XYZ file of C-alpha atoms in Angstrom:
776
model
C -3.616 160.842 53.313
C -2.321 158.564 56.163
C -2.315 160.190 59.591
C -1.430 158.672 62.789
C -2.147 158.911 66.661
C -0.285 157.473 69.328
C 0.175 157.579 73.169
C 2.963 157.592 75.585
C 2.586 154.000 76.590
C 2.895 152.797 72.992
C 5.926 154.744 72.538
C 7.696 152.966 75.175
C 6.720 149.722 73.463
C 7.718 150.463 70.233
C 11.023 152.061 71.425
C 11.921 148.606 72.313
C 10.911 147.073 69.207
C 12.958 149.308 66.849
C 14.957 146.846 64.588
C 18.886 147.033 65.080
C 21.239 148.551 62.640
C 21.949 146.296 59.686
C 25.148 146.228 57.666
C 23.317 144.575 54.295
C 23.546 146.438 51.255
C 19.776 145.647 50.382
C 18.445 147.617 53.417
C 16.183 150.616 53.030
C 16.511 152.383 56.390
C 13.352 154.328 56.954
C 11.531 156.102 60.149
C 7.863 156.204 60.037
C 5.382 157.595 62.514
C 3.465 154.998 64.281
C 0.111 154.556 62.356
C -3.137 154.814 63.926
C -4.546 151.234 64.960
C -7.373 150.637 62.520
C -8.962 148.033 64.863
C -8.190 145.126 67.279
C -6.484 142.272 66.044
C -8.121 138.797 66.184
C -8.090 137.409 69.785
C -8.338 133.662 68.536
C -7.244 131.417 65.839
C -10.655 130.424 65.165
C -11.556 134.153 64.094
C -8.789 134.188 61.250
C -11.693 132.720 59.110
C -13.104 136.074 59.323
C -9.806 137.646 57.611
C -10.765 139.775 54.672
C -7.610 141.623 53.689
C -4.450 139.336 53.772
C -0.796 140.139 53.459
C 1.403 137.004 52.481
C 5.008 137.476 52.977
C 7.343 134.861 51.319
C 10.813 134.823 52.593
C 13.976 134.130 50.439
C 14.392 130.721 52.215
C 10.646 129.938 50.598
C 11.110 131.121 47.197
C 14.734 130.238 46.643
C 16.042 126.835 45.697
C 18.458 124.851 48.081
C 21.386 125.864 45.802
C 20.676 129.641 46.378
C 20.501 129.915 42.816
C 17.079 130.098 41.045
C 13.446 129.523 42.358
C 11.703 126.725 43.985
C 9.116 126.619 41.685
C 7.101 123.721 42.990
C 6.779 125.593 46.353
C 5.760 128.793 44.481
C 3.251 127.140 42.523
C 1.600 125.782 45.454
C 1.539 128.992 47.304
C -0.011 130.613 44.247
C -2.711 128.316 44.219
C -3.683 128.925 47.824
C -3.535 132.664 47.272
C -5.618 132.361 44.281
C -8.270 130.146 46.189
C -8.460 132.769 48.786
C -8.647 135.503 46.470
C -11.292 133.784 44.549
C -13.364 133.351 47.723
C -13.665 137.040 47.806
C -10.646 138.174 49.953
C -8.279 140.659 49.306
C -4.690 139.177 48.943
C -1.372 140.961 48.671
C 1.980 139.344 48.449
C 5.365 140.634 49.584
C 7.830 138.536 47.950
C 11.680 138.034 47.852
C 13.534 136.102 45.147
C 14.369 138.756 42.623
C 18.262 138.248 43.703
C 18.140 134.623 43.466
C 16.484 134.529 40.166
C 19.014 137.089 38.700
C 21.746 135.052 40.063
C 20.567 132.233 38.103
C 20.356 134.089 34.758
C 23.629 136.268 35.172
C 25.644 133.003 36.152
C 24.166 131.178 32.850
C 25.011 134.591 30.773
C 28.691 134.356 32.315
C 29.353 130.985 31.907
C 28.011 131.077 28.078
C 30.123 133.868 27.441
C 33.249 132.451 29.023
C 32.813 129.463 27.094
C 32.731 131.191 23.731
C 35.818 133.275 24.515
C 37.793 130.195 25.516
C 36.711 128.321 22.643
C 37.952 131.183 20.362
C 41.342 131.336 22.198
C 42.269 127.755 22.738
C 40.223 125.894 20.258
C 38.478 123.654 22.950
C 35.820 124.112 25.564
C 37.373 124.335 28.914
C 34.383 124.827 31.251
C 36.172 123.002 34.177
C 38.816 125.584 34.535
C 36.368 128.312 34.483
C 35.326 130.159 37.720
C 32.361 132.455 37.983
C 32.861 135.850 39.659
C 31.234 136.916 42.712
C 27.883 138.540 41.590
C 26.774 141.847 42.792
C 23.428 141.785 44.497
C 21.776 144.712 42.906
C 22.844 143.637 39.367
C 21.002 140.192 40.226
C 18.006 142.031 41.545
C 17.791 143.994 38.259
C 18.239 140.912 36.079
C 15.811 138.686 38.251
C 12.924 140.960 38.877
C 11.319 141.167 35.773
C 11.432 137.298 35.353
C 10.091 137.005 38.754
C 7.209 139.004 37.993
C 6.580 137.205 34.725
C 6.706 134.041 36.752
C 4.038 135.264 39.153
C 2.041 136.690 36.428
C 1.948 133.523 34.326
C 1.440 131.328 37.528
C -1.989 133.626 38.499
C -3.166 133.583 34.995
C -3.867 129.790 35.328
C -6.567 130.870 37.934
C -7.863 133.748 35.870
C -6.207 136.421 38.448
C -4.279 139.509 37.285
C -1.254 140.655 39.200
C 0.379 144.106 39.504
C 3.926 144.882 40.302
C 4.965 147.308 43.141
C 8.402 148.088 43.934
C 9.179 150.398 46.874
C 12.133 152.448 47.955
C 13.285 154.534 50.799
C 11.554 157.736 49.139
C 8.314 156.052 48.596
C 7.964 156.220 52.406
C 9.684 159.502 53.221
C 7.797 161.607 50.713
C 4.318 162.121 51.970
C 2.850 162.412 48.347
C 4.443 159.303 47.566
C 2.977 157.387 50.199
C -0.379 158.758 49.448
C 0.164 157.533 46.019
C 1.081 154.198 47.113
C -1.775 153.842 49.096
C -4.117 155.042 46.489
C -2.621 152.517 43.865
C -3.070 149.682 46.325
C -6.453 150.421 47.297
C -7.525 150.630 43.457
C -5.807 147.346 42.724
C -7.590 145.716 45.306
C -10.693 146.948 44.357
C -10.383 145.749 40.928
C -9.572 142.274 42.219
C -5.872 142.358 41.318
C -3.214 140.773 43.698
C -0.416 143.260 44.112
C 3.018 141.604 44.081
C 5.308 143.931 46.185
C 9.043 143.927 46.656
C 11.907 146.388 47.628
C 13.683 147.808 44.553
C 17.035 146.320 45.413
C 18.463 147.350 42.317
C 18.632 151.121 43.316
C 18.970 150.370 46.844
C 21.317 152.843 48.577
C 24.361 151.494 50.474
C 24.086 150.851 54.053
C 23.948 154.067 56.233
C 23.688 154.595 60.268
C 20.130 154.629 61.567
C 20.126 158.445 62.090
C 16.345 158.031 61.345
C 15.813 155.937 64.542
C 16.510 158.751 66.858
C 12.882 159.297 67.556
C 10.570 156.735 69.157
C 7.390 155.570 67.393
C 9.447 153.850 64.249
C 9.748 151.012 62.444
C 12.765 150.906 59.996
C 12.248 148.692 56.680
C 15.204 146.907 56.406
C 13.693 143.680 54.954
C 10.657 142.196 53.686
C 9.501 141.268 57.131
C 9.467 144.947 58.065
C 8.000 145.900 54.859
C 5.301 143.275 55.035
C 4.463 144.485 58.569
C 4.567 148.000 57.492
C 2.186 147.510 54.480
C -0.165 145.378 56.536
C -0.727 148.071 59.066
C -0.888 150.927 56.682
C -3.277 149.090 54.366
C -5.221 147.984 57.653
C -4.808 144.195 56.589
C -6.581 141.738 58.985
C -3.541 139.048 58.877
C -0.292 139.168 57.856
C 1.099 135.649 57.133
C 5.069 135.548 57.245
C 6.374 132.110 55.888
C 9.977 131.176 56.536
C 11.997 127.979 56.679
C 11.119 127.174 60.464
C 7.909 126.067 62.008
C 7.622 129.265 64.054
C 9.079 130.597 67.487
C 10.518 128.014 69.993
C 10.876 128.266 73.599
C 14.581 126.720 72.990
C 16.747 126.648 70.176
C 14.921 124.888 67.245
C 16.486 121.518 66.654
C 17.222 120.721 70.160
C 15.324 117.891 71.960
C 13.417 119.963 74.198
C 12.512 122.571 71.657
C 8.787 123.048 71.731
C 6.770 125.304 69.038
C 5.218 128.126 70.900
C 1.495 128.200 69.572
C 0.395 131.552 70.627
C 2.939 134.506 71.418
C 1.819 137.600 73.358
C 3.485 140.899 73.559
C 5.866 140.756 76.617
C 6.843 136.974 75.977
C 10.064 137.979 74.408
C 12.021 136.679 77.118
C 10.563 133.050 76.683
C 11.955 132.677 73.020
C 15.293 131.652 71.997
C 16.423 132.694 68.308
C 18.291 130.271 66.139
C 20.503 131.308 63.204
C 19.192 133.171 60.339
C 18.372 131.416 56.809
C 20.751 130.790 54.503
C 19.514 133.289 52.281
C 17.380 135.555 54.154
C 18.684 138.853 55.747
C 16.165 139.557 58.636
C 16.351 136.310 61.045
C 13.582 135.319 63.213
C 14.235 138.115 65.546
C 13.611 140.544 63.010
C 10.607 138.659 62.175
C 9.326 138.770 65.877
C 9.899 142.647 65.968
C 8.098 143.337 62.867
C 5.118 141.097 63.901
C 4.609 142.893 67.291
C 4.737 146.062 65.343
C 1.877 144.761 63.074
C 0.183 143.276 66.088
C 0.154 146.758 67.893
C -1.025 148.419 64.752
C -4.127 146.240 64.729
C -3.103 143.310 62.153
C -3.097 139.757 63.480
C 0.289 137.682 62.503
C 1.172 134.030 61.857
C 4.784 132.914 61.377
C 5.053 129.668 59.751
C 7.008 127.308 57.644
C 6.536 127.351 53.923
C 9.350 125.178 53.016
C 8.097 121.843 54.445
C 6.693 119.599 51.681
C 4.428 118.124 53.886
C 2.431 121.359 54.515
C 3.522 123.683 51.718
C 0.331 122.892 49.512
C -1.958 123.905 52.268
C -0.061 126.098 55.009
C -1.799 129.456 53.718
C -5.290 127.939 53.748
C -4.732 126.155 56.955
C -3.791 129.296 58.786
C -6.932 131.170 57.121
C -9.051 128.235 58.475
C -7.780 128.679 62.107
C -5.977 125.416 62.118
C -2.783 125.385 64.491
C -0.164 126.033 62.136
C 2.950 128.056 63.057
C 2.976 130.752 65.720
C -0.048 132.944 66.195
C 0.385 136.356 67.783
C -2.164 137.626 70.007
C -3.010 140.400 72.483
C -5.159 138.388 74.329
C -3.940 135.760 76.849
C -6.270 133.067 78.186
C -6.658 133.105 81.948
C -6.227 129.285 81.807
C -3.542 127.050 80.614
C -3.075 125.818 77.030
C -4.019 122.395 75.945
C -0.579 121.517 75.724
C -0.097 122.719 79.296
C -3.197 120.734 80.056
C -1.885 117.515 78.689
C 1.423 117.745 80.573
C -0.376 118.383 83.747
C -2.927 115.402 83.120
C 0.127 113.223 82.187
C 1.983 114.039 85.280
C -0.739 113.745 87.621
C -2.034 110.612 85.775
C 1.370 108.922 86.823
C 0.702 109.648 90.276
C -2.950 108.296 89.745
C -1.636 105.033 88.411
C 0.626 104.493 91.478
C -2.366 105.026 94.048
C -3.012 101.891 95.972
C -6.426 100.208 94.345
C -8.495 101.031 97.374
C -7.589 104.687 96.855
C -8.878 104.907 93.297
C -11.976 102.869 94.308
C -12.613 105.574 97.082
C -12.285 108.258 94.517
C -14.696 106.635 92.005
C -17.287 105.988 94.959
C -16.684 109.784 96.022
C -17.768 110.748 92.362
C -20.794 108.464 92.385
C -21.907 110.101 95.596
C -21.424 113.551 94.248
C -23.784 112.781 91.258
C -26.612 112.204 93.388
C -25.698 114.670 96.334
C -25.327 117.549 93.864
C -28.030 116.439 91.282
C -29.904 119.916 91.687
C -26.804 121.847 90.380
C -26.264 119.221 87.639
C -29.806 119.262 86.325
C -29.841 123.150 86.498
C -26.858 123.312 84.437
C -28.183 121.065 82.024
C -31.467 122.724 81.840
C -29.447 125.785 80.537
C -28.055 123.696 77.824
C -31.354 122.135 76.834
C -32.994 125.827 76.686
C -30.457 126.991 74.468
C -30.264 124.119 72.153
C -33.847 124.340 71.833
C -33.977 128.138 71.207
C -31.147 128.028 68.595
C -32.542 125.136 66.777
C -29.209 124.061 65.758
C -29.496 120.490 67.156
C -31.621 117.689 65.761
C -34.035 115.979 68.227
C -31.921 112.806 68.499
C -28.996 115.110 69.724
C -31.448 116.972 72.019
C -32.529 113.732 73.543
C -28.758 112.767 74.241
C -28.193 116.181 75.878
C -30.798 115.738 78.297
C -30.118 114.381 81.748
C -32.500 113.310 84.369
C -32.727 112.124 88.138
C -33.055 108.651 87.002
C -30.138 108.687 84.575
C -27.981 110.105 87.494
C -29.065 107.529 89.696
C -28.118 104.924 86.786
C -24.668 106.577 86.508
C -24.008 106.446 90.137
C -24.878 102.564 90.229
C -22.695 101.887 87.345
C -19.756 103.932 88.970
C -19.990 102.001 91.921
C -19.912 98.626 90.107
C -16.520 100.098 88.316
C -15.096 101.063 91.689
C -15.105 97.421 92.744
C -13.822 96.193 89.506
C -10.922 98.876 89.647
C -9.305 96.774 92.679
C -8.384 94.220 90.022
C -6.760 96.589 87.477
C -3.394 98.123 87.338
C -0.383 95.872 88.304
C -2.346 92.498 87.868
C 0.107 89.760 86.985
C -1.121 88.138 83.713
C 1.729 85.583 83.146
C 4.684 84.467 85.018
C 7.604 82.501 83.487
C 10.992 81.151 84.628
C 13.170 82.063 81.437
C 16.001 80.245 83.322
C 17.365 79.675 86.787
C 17.313 82.812 88.784
C 15.751 84.690 85.806
C 11.854 85.047 86.070
C 9.574 87.268 83.590
C 6.342 88.910 84.504
C 3.548 90.257 82.385
C 1.552 92.825 84.280
C -1.225 95.324 83.212
C -0.627 98.965 83.083
C -2.358 102.285 81.917
C -2.297 103.301 78.517
C -0.963 106.905 79.242
C -2.798 109.799 78.286
C -6.347 109.620 76.688
C -8.227 112.004 74.716
C -12.105 111.502 74.544
C -14.111 113.636 72.285
C -17.848 113.374 72.665
C -20.864 115.206 71.482
C -24.101 116.005 72.975
C -24.077 113.308 75.780
C -22.687 115.034 79.118
C -23.216 111.624 80.995
C -20.239 110.461 79.180
C -17.970 112.648 81.170
C -18.296 110.816 84.651
C -18.630 107.496 82.846
C -15.203 107.832 80.986
C -13.686 109.812 84.055
C -14.331 106.938 86.267
C -12.934 104.644 83.858
C -9.900 106.558 83.470
C -9.510 106.728 87.391
C -9.748 102.804 87.582
C -7.317 102.278 85.109
C -4.825 104.743 86.225
C -5.094 106.635 82.901
C -4.625 110.530 82.444
C -7.674 111.996 80.663
C -8.169 115.085 78.183
C -11.906 115.664 77.504
C -13.317 117.542 74.725
C -17.085 118.046 74.891
C -19.552 119.742 72.495
C -20.231 123.282 73.232
C -23.972 122.416 73.372
C -23.233 120.905 76.823
C -20.746 123.250 78.085
C -22.709 124.240 81.285
C -23.337 120.562 82.095
C -19.700 119.566 81.336
C -18.344 122.172 83.433
C -20.265 121.122 86.606
C -19.264 117.508 86.097
C -15.846 118.270 85.619
C -15.795 120.348 88.912
C -17.303 117.416 90.750
C -14.823 115.003 89.113
C -11.886 117.093 90.166
C -13.263 117.397 93.652
C -13.405 113.563 93.840
C -9.824 113.510 92.681
C -8.716 116.068 95.132
C -9.160 113.721 98.075
C -6.006 111.818 97.172
C -4.317 115.007 95.344
C -4.586 113.987 91.747
C -7.085 116.656 90.640
C -5.077 117.535 87.478
C -5.085 113.924 86.172
C -8.386 114.753 84.285
C -8.578 117.882 82.169
C -11.647 119.377 80.373
C -10.621 121.438 77.168
C -12.526 124.560 77.353
C -10.566 126.633 74.834
C -11.334 127.140 71.314
C -9.413 124.267 70.218
C -10.311 122.680 66.842
C -10.721 118.671 66.961
C -7.990 118.455 63.963
C -5.666 120.552 66.176
C -6.011 118.255 69.212
C -5.304 115.031 66.901
C -1.949 116.611 66.064
C -0.863 115.931 69.604
C 0.785 112.523 68.607
C 3.828 113.179 71.067
C 1.506 113.941 74.089
C -1.853 111.858 73.670
C -1.480 107.897 73.309
C -5.011 106.949 72.337
C -8.055 108.933 70.915
C -11.707 107.677 71.836
C -14.302 109.473 69.761
C -18.034 109.388 70.925
C -20.501 111.069 68.708
C -21.922 111.155 65.283
C -20.397 109.142 62.553
C -19.209 112.174 60.930
C -17.140 112.863 63.983
C -15.559 109.751 64.102
C -14.574 109.719 60.415
C -13.184 113.166 60.826
C -10.973 112.139 63.708
C -9.790 108.800 62.222
C -8.645 110.939 59.077
C -7.104 113.877 61.252
C -5.215 111.559 63.860
C -2.549 110.211 61.791
C -0.228 109.584 64.311
C -2.384 108.586 67.154
C -4.424 105.277 67.411
C -8.278 105.689 67.648
C -10.672 103.456 69.332
C -14.249 103.503 68.327
C -16.733 102.949 65.474
C -17.555 105.357 62.741
C -21.107 103.804 62.291
C -23.838 101.963 63.983
C -25.436 100.146 61.391
C -27.184 97.438 63.137
C -29.399 94.750 61.652
C -31.989 92.595 62.996
C -32.778 89.464 61.221
C -36.169 87.688 61.562
C -35.925 84.005 60.724
C -38.384 81.782 58.981
C -38.540 80.140 62.373
C -38.949 83.245 64.477
C -41.219 83.590 67.291
C -43.903 86.417 66.620
C -44.088 87.419 70.186
C -40.209 87.738 70.606
C -39.993 89.242 67.019
C -42.390 91.957 68.485
C -40.916 92.504 71.872
C -37.515 93.133 70.826
C -37.151 96.958 71.285
C -33.996 97.491 68.986
C -35.357 100.357 67.336
C -38.166 101.886 69.321
C -36.396 101.968 72.853
C -33.828 104.867 72.124
C -33.511 105.251 68.300
C -30.741 107.946 69.068
C -28.237 105.230 70.066
C -25.559 103.564 68.281
C -26.851 100.297 69.143
C -30.311 100.894 67.714
C -31.600 98.723 64.703
C -31.152 100.588 61.500
C -32.199 97.721 58.812
C -34.613 95.042 59.615
C -33.874 91.803 57.548
C -36.951 89.470 56.861
C -36.842 86.034 55.731
C -38.811 85.786 52.101
C -41.128 82.991 53.644
C -42.511 85.572 56.002
C -43.695 88.238 53.332
C -47.602 88.254 53.181
C -47.994 86.256 56.350
C -49.927 87.538 59.651
C -46.422 87.786 61.287
C -45.185 90.114 58.709
C -48.320 92.433 58.938
C -47.957 92.488 62.855
C -44.584 93.512 62.567
C -45.491 96.382 59.951
C -48.249 97.457 62.067
C -46.122 97.345 65.214
C -43.594 99.773 63.316
C -46.373 102.244 62.169
C -47.809 102.273 65.730
C -44.622 103.493 67.009
C -44.409 105.983 64.212
C -41.291 104.384 62.630
C -40.718 105.728 58.956
C -40.002 102.688 56.770
C -37.644 102.707 53.839
C -37.832 99.788 51.565
C -34.640 98.050 50.386
C -34.340 97.196 46.574
C -35.534 93.625 46.989
C -38.357 94.471 49.396
C -39.549 97.235 46.890
C -39.641 94.836 44.316
C -42.248 92.471 45.979
C -44.841 95.679 46.577
C -47.089 97.400 44.077
C -47.064 100.618 46.398
C -43.923 100.696 48.469
C -42.466 103.104 51.007
C -39.768 105.435 49.550
C -36.740 103.063 48.293
C -33.877 103.423 50.631
C -30.713 105.663 49.105
C -28.255 103.465 50.833
C -28.204 100.114 52.727
C -25.388 101.501 54.902
C -27.453 104.298 56.448
C -27.703 105.080 60.186
C -31.004 106.987 60.736
C -30.346 107.598 64.517
C -34.239 108.331 64.875
C -37.512 106.794 64.044
C -36.592 105.399 60.838
C -35.384 101.988 59.468
C -34.686 100.189 56.237
C -36.757 96.757 55.748
C -34.946 94.355 53.194
C -35.821 90.845 52.194
C -33.405 87.832 52.358
C -33.583 84.267 51.067
C -32.018 82.687 53.969
C -30.003 83.042 57.049
C -26.789 82.650 54.854
C -28.035 85.686 52.803
C -28.729 87.659 55.735
C -25.140 87.092 56.950
C -23.793 87.883 53.651
C -25.713 91.367 53.805
C -24.578 92.120 57.132
C -21.180 91.612 56.127
C -21.391 93.617 53.130
C -23.614 96.529 54.619
C -23.060 96.449 58.263
C -20.490 98.349 60.502
C -19.281 95.406 62.621
C -21.178 97.043 65.531
C -24.277 94.972 66.798
C -26.234 92.263 64.750
C -29.202 90.188 66.033
C -31.110 86.842 64.882
C -34.679 86.058 65.867
C -35.385 82.265 65.397
C -36.424 79.518 67.383
C -33.908 76.994 65.691
C -30.928 76.538 67.780
C -28.912 75.250 64.985
C -29.624 78.305 62.778
C -28.694 80.717 65.643
C -25.399 79.037 66.377
C -24.701 79.225 62.717
C -25.480 83.039 62.665
C -23.588 83.668 65.924
C -20.416 81.985 64.590
C -20.390 83.328 61.232
C -21.365 87.093 61.937
C -17.887 88.904 62.228
C -19.388 91.979 64.487
C -18.132 93.068 67.860
C -21.499 92.064 69.188
C -24.006 89.217 68.051
C -27.182 88.250 69.715
C -29.762 85.638 69.802
C -33.554 86.479 70.511
C -32.955 89.589 72.346
C -32.473 93.542 71.999
C -29.417 95.039 70.067
C -29.629 97.744 72.690
C -27.890 95.446 75.175
C -24.700 96.129 73.481
C -23.603 98.623 76.338
C -20.835 98.487 79.009
C -23.296 99.240 81.913
C -25.668 96.366 80.734
C -22.615 94.024 80.163
C -21.851 94.583 83.794
C -18.807 96.744 82.909
C -19.823 99.491 84.997
C -19.663 102.027 82.174
C -17.878 102.159 78.819
C -15.672 104.776 76.928
C -17.593 103.551 73.868
C -18.016 100.602 71.461
C -15.236 99.424 69.226
C -15.439 97.893 66.059
C -11.734 97.528 65.563
C -10.220 93.940 65.274
C -7.399 94.545 67.385
C -7.044 95.487 71.229
C -10.243 95.919 72.789
C -13.790 95.064 70.783
C -17.449 95.854 71.588
C -18.265 97.979 74.698
C -14.931 98.836 76.151
C -14.613 98.977 79.951
C -11.918 98.863 82.338
C -10.042 96.023 80.631
C -9.851 98.024 77.254
C -7.866 100.781 78.910
C -5.157 98.755 80.137
C -2.216 97.635 78.281
C 0.768 95.428 79.446
C 4.364 95.699 80.182
C 7.073 93.016 80.646
C 9.198 92.777 83.816
C 12.345 90.625 83.838
C 14.323 90.117 87.077
C 17.647 88.578 86.989
C 20.930 88.228 88.679
C 23.554 89.738 85.986
C 22.848 87.410 83.168
C 23.641 88.191 79.601
C 22.559 86.892 76.308
C 25.779 85.337 75.488
C 25.377 83.199 78.495
C 22.779 81.386 76.629
C 24.657 81.017 73.239
C 25.908 77.802 71.834
C 29.064 78.457 73.542
C 27.260 79.644 76.782
C 27.055 77.908 80.105
C 23.200 78.424 80.367
C 20.153 77.035 78.737
C 16.416 78.615 78.303
C 13.983 76.747 80.344
C 10.970 78.926 79.625
C 8.685 77.414 82.652
C 5.407 78.773 83.194
C 4.686 79.725 86.956
C 1.515 79.323 88.335
C -0.092 83.001 88.989
C -2.146 82.979 92.192
C -5.676 84.668 91.468
C -5.490 88.397 92.547
C -1.839 88.593 92.231
C -0.263 92.046 91.705
C 2.620 94.148 91.507
C-alpha cells in the first residue's frame, strides 16, 4: 500500500504547481496525496549514469507523423532501440506513450474512404474519390481503434531485441480507488521484476468528459490531465530514478523558442519559473511546455530526476535517451542543487566580455600583467608546491595514474623558475602582438587598406596532468589578447586552483580578471565541445586518446593540436657514433610528446660496433626495446616484435626498425609518423638537406634531439601545444599562432560602381611600405 507523508512547506510549493483546468476531452482529472519522497534526486548530470529505474515519456509530437495521421515509425524504432539497450544493461525501463489517437485516426480514415468509395461506385458507377470528404473523427473512437495497433507495433519492435512488453491502460478510477492503486503498483513491480517493459497510456476510449477541478480544492495534489502528469505521477509512485520527457522542443528557454536571443536552459531549479518564457503547445499534444514544467517539478520534489529533451530532431533522435543516461548535456536537466558558481556558459560569456577589454589594453599593460604572473610564480612557490604535493599524494594513493602522467603532474622549484623565465620572455614579445600592421595597400586614390593582427576570440584549452600548462597558456592568452577557458584534469585540481587564483590576481591589476576562467564544474569534455557559438578554437593538451576524442566531438569548432607524437630518429650510415649516443630524444623525458618512439637504423650499421654501442646505451638507460618486422627478421633471438609501428609509448620503451637508405627512412616516417618531430643523425650534409626537405613534419632536425621541439626552447616564451595541422600555426604554437588578422579599409565615400567600366575610378593596388613596429 502506498502511504504518503508531507510537511507544510511542501504543501505551499505544490499548491503553486497544481495544473490548470483543462477543457480537453481526454483529461483524467484526479486528486492524489503527495507521495512520500523515496530519496534525493540526482544533483548533477554525471550522476544520471547511476539511474536504475527510468520512465521515458513519449509526447504526441514525438510518436506522431507530421500529417498528424499515423505514427513516425523511424523515430519510434530508434527510441525502442535505445530503451532496449538500456533494458539489456540491467536497468528497469518504463514507457508512458501517446499515439493511440493518431494511429486510430489513420485506420478509421482509411476505412471511411474505402467504404465511401464502394458506396459511390455502386450508386454512380464510377469512383468519385475527389468529391469525398472525411467527417471529423471523434478522438475516443480513434483511440479505441488505434490502441491495439500501437501496442502490437511496440511488441513487434521490442521482440527484435528479445524483450517482452506489457500494456497498461489507466483511468480515473485506477487512482481514486485505493485497492486499484495497490493492484497497479503490484503489477508494475512484478513486470519489472520479470524484465518486462511496461507500456503505459491513459485509456482514452473511456475517458469521461471534462469536469471542473473539484478534486483540486485541497493542497498536496497533482491532476493527471495528460501523459506529462501521468508520467510524473507514475515515476514518483514507482520510485523511479529518472524521468525523460521527450517532446518536439530542445527543452526550456529563457525567451520564446525560435527567437534570436533564445538560449536553452541547461539546468532548471525550483523557483526559476520566472526566468522561463513558454512557447505555444505542440500541434498534437494537449499539455504544452508549462504543463511539462509543473509535472517535472512535482516529480523532482518527489525524488525523481527529470530531463526534458527533443525526441523529434533527426540529428539526435537515435541517441537522445542514451545520451541523457550517460550524463551528456542534452535538453534541460531539473535539479534541486544550484551550484554556487556560474555555469560554464556564463563563464564563457564573462571571458569573452572581459577578453575584449584585455585585447584593447595598451601593449605595456598586457606585458605588466604577464610579468606580475611571473613574479607570483616564484614569490608564492611554497603555496603552489604545497597544493601540488596534495595532488601527487592523492595520485599515488589511488594508483589511477600511470607513472608518466605522475611525472607530468609533478612541479618543482626549478620548473617554476623556468616557467617564470619563459613568461618574462613572452611579456617582451607581447609588445609586438595585437594590432600590428602586416600589410598596407593603396587600393585607389584616397582608399587605403590595412591588414592587422587581432585575437582569435575565446580559446578553450583542455589539458591533462600538467598543471604548468595553466600559467603558460594563460600568459599566451594575455599576450595575444584572447579570452581563455581552461579545463584541467581532476588529478591536478588543487594545483590548478592556486595557479588560476594567481593568474586572476595578475589580471586584476588592470581590471580584466574574468578574461581567464577555470572550469571547475562537472562538465564533460564532449559537452564543452558543443559550445560552437561561444568558443572559437579548442586546443587539447594531453594523451593521444584525449585529442582524438576532442577532434571527434568538436564538429563545429576548429581544433589545434596533434593526436599523437610518434617521433623518429634516423641513424644514417654516415652518422657520428658520439652524436648518436649523446642525442637524448628518448631518455631525457620519455613522457613528453616530443620524445623518440621509433629508432630507424641504416641496414649497413647492423652488426657493427656502433650498433652494439647504441643497444648497450638503451639497455643501460633501462629502455625496453620492441623489434620492428625487418629488424626482427635479422635476429635469431629478438626482443618482442612490435604490435604497431604507429605506437606512442610515452615511457622508457621504443621500437627499433631497419631501413635500407635515407629515402627508405623518409618513406617510413611518412607512412607511420604523426608529422610531429623527426630527426636525422648523419655527417653527410647532402643527405641531411634531402631529409630536411623531404620529411613533411612540423619539426625536422639534423644532429640534435627531438626534445628541442618546444615553444620555450624555440624562444617563443611558452607554447599552447604543438600542432601537426597543415593550416594556420604548425609546430610549437606560441604567440603568433594565437593571432588572426582583419582587414581595415579607409575611404571617402567610394562605391564599387565607381570602379566599373563606366566608372570614373581605376584600381591602383600599390603596396605602401610598413614601418617596423607599426601598430593600430
